[in-house]
Coordinates of C-alpha atoms and ligand atoms in Angstrom, one line a residue:
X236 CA -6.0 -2.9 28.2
X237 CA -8.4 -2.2 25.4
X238 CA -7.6 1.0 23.2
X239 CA -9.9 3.8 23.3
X240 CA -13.1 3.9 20.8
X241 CA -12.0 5.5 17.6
X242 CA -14.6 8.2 16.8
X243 CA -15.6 8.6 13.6
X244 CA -18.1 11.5 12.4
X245 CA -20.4 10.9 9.8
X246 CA -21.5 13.8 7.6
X247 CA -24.3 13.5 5.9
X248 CA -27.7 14.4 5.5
X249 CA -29.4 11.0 4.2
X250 CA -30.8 8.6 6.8
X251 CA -30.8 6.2 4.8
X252 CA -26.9 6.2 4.4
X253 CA -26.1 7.4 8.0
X254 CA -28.7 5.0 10.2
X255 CA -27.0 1.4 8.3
X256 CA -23.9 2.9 8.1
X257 CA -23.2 3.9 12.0
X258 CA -24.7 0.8 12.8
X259 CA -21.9 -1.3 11.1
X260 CA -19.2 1.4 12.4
X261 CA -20.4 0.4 15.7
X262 CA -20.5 -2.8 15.4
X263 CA -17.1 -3.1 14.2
X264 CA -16.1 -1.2 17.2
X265 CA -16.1 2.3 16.3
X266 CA -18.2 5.3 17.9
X267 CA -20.2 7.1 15.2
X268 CA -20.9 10.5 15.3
X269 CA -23.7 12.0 13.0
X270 CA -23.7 15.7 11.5
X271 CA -26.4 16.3 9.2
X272 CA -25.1 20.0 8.2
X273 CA -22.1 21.2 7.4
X274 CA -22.5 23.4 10.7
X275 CA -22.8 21.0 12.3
X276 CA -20.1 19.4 10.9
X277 CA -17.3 22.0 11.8
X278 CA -18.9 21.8 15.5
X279 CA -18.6 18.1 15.9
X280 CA -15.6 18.7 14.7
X281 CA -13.9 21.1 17.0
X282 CA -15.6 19.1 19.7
X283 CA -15.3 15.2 19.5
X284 CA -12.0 15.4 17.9
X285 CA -12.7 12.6 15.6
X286 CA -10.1 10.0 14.6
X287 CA -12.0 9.9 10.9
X288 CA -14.2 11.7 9.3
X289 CA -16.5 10.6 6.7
X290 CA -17.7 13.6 4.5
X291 CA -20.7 13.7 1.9
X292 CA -20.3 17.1 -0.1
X293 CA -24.0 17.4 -1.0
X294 CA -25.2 18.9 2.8
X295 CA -28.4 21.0 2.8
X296 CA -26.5 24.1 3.7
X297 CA -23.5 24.2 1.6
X298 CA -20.8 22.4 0.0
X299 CA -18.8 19.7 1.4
X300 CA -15.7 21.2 0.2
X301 CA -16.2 24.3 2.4
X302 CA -16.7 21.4 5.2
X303 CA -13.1 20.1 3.7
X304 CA -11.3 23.0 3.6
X305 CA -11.8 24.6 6.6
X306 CA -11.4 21.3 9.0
X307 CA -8.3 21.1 7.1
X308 CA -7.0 24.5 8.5
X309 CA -7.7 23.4 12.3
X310 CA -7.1 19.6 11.7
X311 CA -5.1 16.9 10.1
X312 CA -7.6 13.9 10.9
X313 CA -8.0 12.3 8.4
X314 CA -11.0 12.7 5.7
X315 CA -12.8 10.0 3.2
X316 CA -15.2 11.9 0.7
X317 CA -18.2 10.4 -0.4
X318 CA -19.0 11.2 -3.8
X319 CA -21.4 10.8 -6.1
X320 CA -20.8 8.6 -9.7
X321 CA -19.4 10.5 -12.1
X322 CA -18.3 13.5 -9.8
X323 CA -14.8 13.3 -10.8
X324 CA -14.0 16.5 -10.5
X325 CA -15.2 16.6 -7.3
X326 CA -12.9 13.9 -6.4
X327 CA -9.5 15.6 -7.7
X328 CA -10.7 18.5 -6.1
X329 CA -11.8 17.0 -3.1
X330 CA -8.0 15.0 -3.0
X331 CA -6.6 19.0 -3.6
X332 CA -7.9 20.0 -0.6
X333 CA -6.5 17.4 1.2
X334 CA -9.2 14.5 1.5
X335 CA -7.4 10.9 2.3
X336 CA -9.2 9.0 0.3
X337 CA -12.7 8.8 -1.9
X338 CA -15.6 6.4 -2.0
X339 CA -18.4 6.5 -4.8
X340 CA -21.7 6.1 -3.8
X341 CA -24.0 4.1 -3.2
X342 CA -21.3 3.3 -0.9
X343 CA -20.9 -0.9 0.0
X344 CA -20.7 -1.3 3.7
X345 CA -17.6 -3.8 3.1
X346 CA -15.5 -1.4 1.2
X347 CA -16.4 1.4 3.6
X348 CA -15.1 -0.6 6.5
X349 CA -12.0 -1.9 4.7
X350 CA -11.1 2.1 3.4
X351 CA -11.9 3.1 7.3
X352 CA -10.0 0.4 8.6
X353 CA -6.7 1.2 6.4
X354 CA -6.9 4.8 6.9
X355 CA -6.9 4.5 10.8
X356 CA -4.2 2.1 10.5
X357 CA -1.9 4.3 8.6
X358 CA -2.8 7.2 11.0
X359 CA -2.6 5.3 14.0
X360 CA 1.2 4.1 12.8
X361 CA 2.1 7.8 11.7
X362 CA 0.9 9.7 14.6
X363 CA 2.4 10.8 17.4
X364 CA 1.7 11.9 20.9
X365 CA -0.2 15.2 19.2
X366 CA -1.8 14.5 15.9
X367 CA -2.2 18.4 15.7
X368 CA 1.3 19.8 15.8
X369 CA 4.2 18.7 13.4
X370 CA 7.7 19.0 14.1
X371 CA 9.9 19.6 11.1
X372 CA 13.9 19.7 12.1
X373 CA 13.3 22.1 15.0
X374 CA 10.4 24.0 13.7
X375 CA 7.2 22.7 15.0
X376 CA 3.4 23.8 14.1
X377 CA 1.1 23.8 16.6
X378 CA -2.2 23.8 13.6
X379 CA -5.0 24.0 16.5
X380 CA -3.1 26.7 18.5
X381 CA -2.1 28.4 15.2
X382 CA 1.0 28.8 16.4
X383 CA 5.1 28.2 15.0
X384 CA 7.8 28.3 17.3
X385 CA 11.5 27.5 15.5
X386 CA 14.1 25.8 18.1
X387 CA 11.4 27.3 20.8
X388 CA 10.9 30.7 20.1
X389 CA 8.0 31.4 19.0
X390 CA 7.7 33.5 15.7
X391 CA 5.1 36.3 14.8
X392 CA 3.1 35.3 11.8
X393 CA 0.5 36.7 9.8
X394 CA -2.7 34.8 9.4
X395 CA -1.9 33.9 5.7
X396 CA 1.6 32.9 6.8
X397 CA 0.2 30.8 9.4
X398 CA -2.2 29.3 7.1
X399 CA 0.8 28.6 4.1
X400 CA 3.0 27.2 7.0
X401 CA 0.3 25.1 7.8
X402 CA -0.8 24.0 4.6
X403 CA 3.1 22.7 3.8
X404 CA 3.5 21.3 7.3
X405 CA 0.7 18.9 6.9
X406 CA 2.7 17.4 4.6
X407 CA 6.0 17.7 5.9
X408 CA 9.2 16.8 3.2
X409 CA 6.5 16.4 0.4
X410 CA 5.9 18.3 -2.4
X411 CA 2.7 20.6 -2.5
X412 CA 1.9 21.9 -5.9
X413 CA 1.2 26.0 -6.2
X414 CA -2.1 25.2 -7.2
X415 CA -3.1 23.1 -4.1
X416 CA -1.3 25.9 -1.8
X417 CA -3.8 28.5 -3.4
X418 CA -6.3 26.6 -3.6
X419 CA -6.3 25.4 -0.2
X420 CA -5.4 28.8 1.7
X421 CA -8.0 31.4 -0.7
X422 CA -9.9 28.4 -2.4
X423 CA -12.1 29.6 -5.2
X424 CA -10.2 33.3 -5.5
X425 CA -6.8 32.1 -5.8
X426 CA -6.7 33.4 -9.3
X427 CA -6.6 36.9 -7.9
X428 CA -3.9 36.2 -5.5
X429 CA -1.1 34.1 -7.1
X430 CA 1.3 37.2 -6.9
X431 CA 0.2 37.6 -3.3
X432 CA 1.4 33.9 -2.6
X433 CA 5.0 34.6 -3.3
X434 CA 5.1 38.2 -1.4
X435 CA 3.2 35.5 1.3
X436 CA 6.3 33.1 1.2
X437 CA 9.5 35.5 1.1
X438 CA 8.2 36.7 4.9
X439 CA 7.1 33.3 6.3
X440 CA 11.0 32.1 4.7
X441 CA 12.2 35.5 6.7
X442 CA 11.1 34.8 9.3
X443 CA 11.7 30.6 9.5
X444 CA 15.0 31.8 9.5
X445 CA 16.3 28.3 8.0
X446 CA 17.6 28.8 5.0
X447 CA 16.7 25.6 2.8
X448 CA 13.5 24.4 4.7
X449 CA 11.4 26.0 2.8
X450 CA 12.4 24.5 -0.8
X451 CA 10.9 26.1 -4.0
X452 CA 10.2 22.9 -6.6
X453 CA 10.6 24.8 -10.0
X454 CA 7.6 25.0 -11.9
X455 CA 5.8 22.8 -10.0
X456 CA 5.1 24.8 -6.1
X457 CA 7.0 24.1 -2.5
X458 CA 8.3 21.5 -0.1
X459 CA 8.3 22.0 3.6
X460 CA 11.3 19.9 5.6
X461 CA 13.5 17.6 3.6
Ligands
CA147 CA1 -26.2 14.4 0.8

């Protein structure tokens, strides 16, 4: 029995980067999907449920970190940034916001096919039978529903709960840096809200109701699951 086409959506406004590159991703057995826009983007998105997504961040009507950090609070497929030379900034931020992996451009088919390859490898090994919810000890996060339950009750949570909850369960029994946590639930205006992060945390720890799951990593940020 073959296994189902892995779709992979291409953003990126540049024919001459998408039209070579879906025709190798094809040819090696993959279904390309093209957004041009970063609307477009967040559509595909939510509709093809892509298995990879290829990201440019220069798009004609915004920034592909937007793109980045707003699949990354309905999704956790898994995202390679193309990048400019000499964007490094771009890159670390771009790796913040929870991007897999980067590729410079001009990108060389080869390496693009190798990276692709290894990232749906990895994700095909880790997954299981719903790549949107994690289950951590018996609390599982349903990230497209938006929804917690903790040993099957479900538990009220405030959109900014929901979003820290998810940001930490995305990367369950790692350590997630305060910075990244602000940066990934207020992006740009975290500087305002540090304060509001911790008020944030004491609930979402209330209400978890497991004492211990929610580690604080002193001086560095959090750790969701052991
Ligand atoms: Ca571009």
């Amino acid at each position: 029995v073959a296994s189902p086409k892995r779709t992979i959506l291409l953003v990126e406004d540049e024919e001459s980067i998408t039209a070579p590159l879906s025709e190798a991703l094809s040819r090696e057995g993959f279904e390309p999907v093209i957004a041009g826009t970063a609307a477009e983007a967040l559509e595909l998105a939510a509709a093809r449920s892509p298995d990879l997504v290829l990201l440019d961040l220069g798009l004609p009507d915004g920034d592909g970190m937007d793109v980045l950090r707003r699949l990354r609070r309905i999704t956790t497929t898994p995202v390679l940034v193309l990048t400019a030379r000499d964007a490094e900034r771009d890159v670390v931020r771009g790796l913040r916001l929870g991007a897999d992996d980067y590729l410079v451009k001009p990108v060389r088919l080869r390496e693009l096919l190798a990276r692709v390859e290894a990232v749906v490898r990895r994700t095909r090994a880790a997954e299981g039978t719903d790549a949107t919810a994690v289950q951590i000890e018996d609390l599982r996060v349903d990230l497209a529903a938006r929804r917690a339950t903790v040993a099957d009750r479900e538990i009220t949570l405030t959109a900014k709960e929901f979003d820290i909850l998810a940001a930490l369960a995305r990367r369950p029994g790692a350590a997630v840096s305060r910075q990244q946590l602000l940066d990934e639930v207020w992006g740009d205006a975290y500087f305002a809200v540090s304060r509001s992060l911790d008020v944030h945390l004491t609930s979402l720890r209330q209400k978890l109701g497991r004492p211990g799951l929610l580690a604080t990593i002193r001086g560095f940020g959090y750790r969701l699951g052991r």
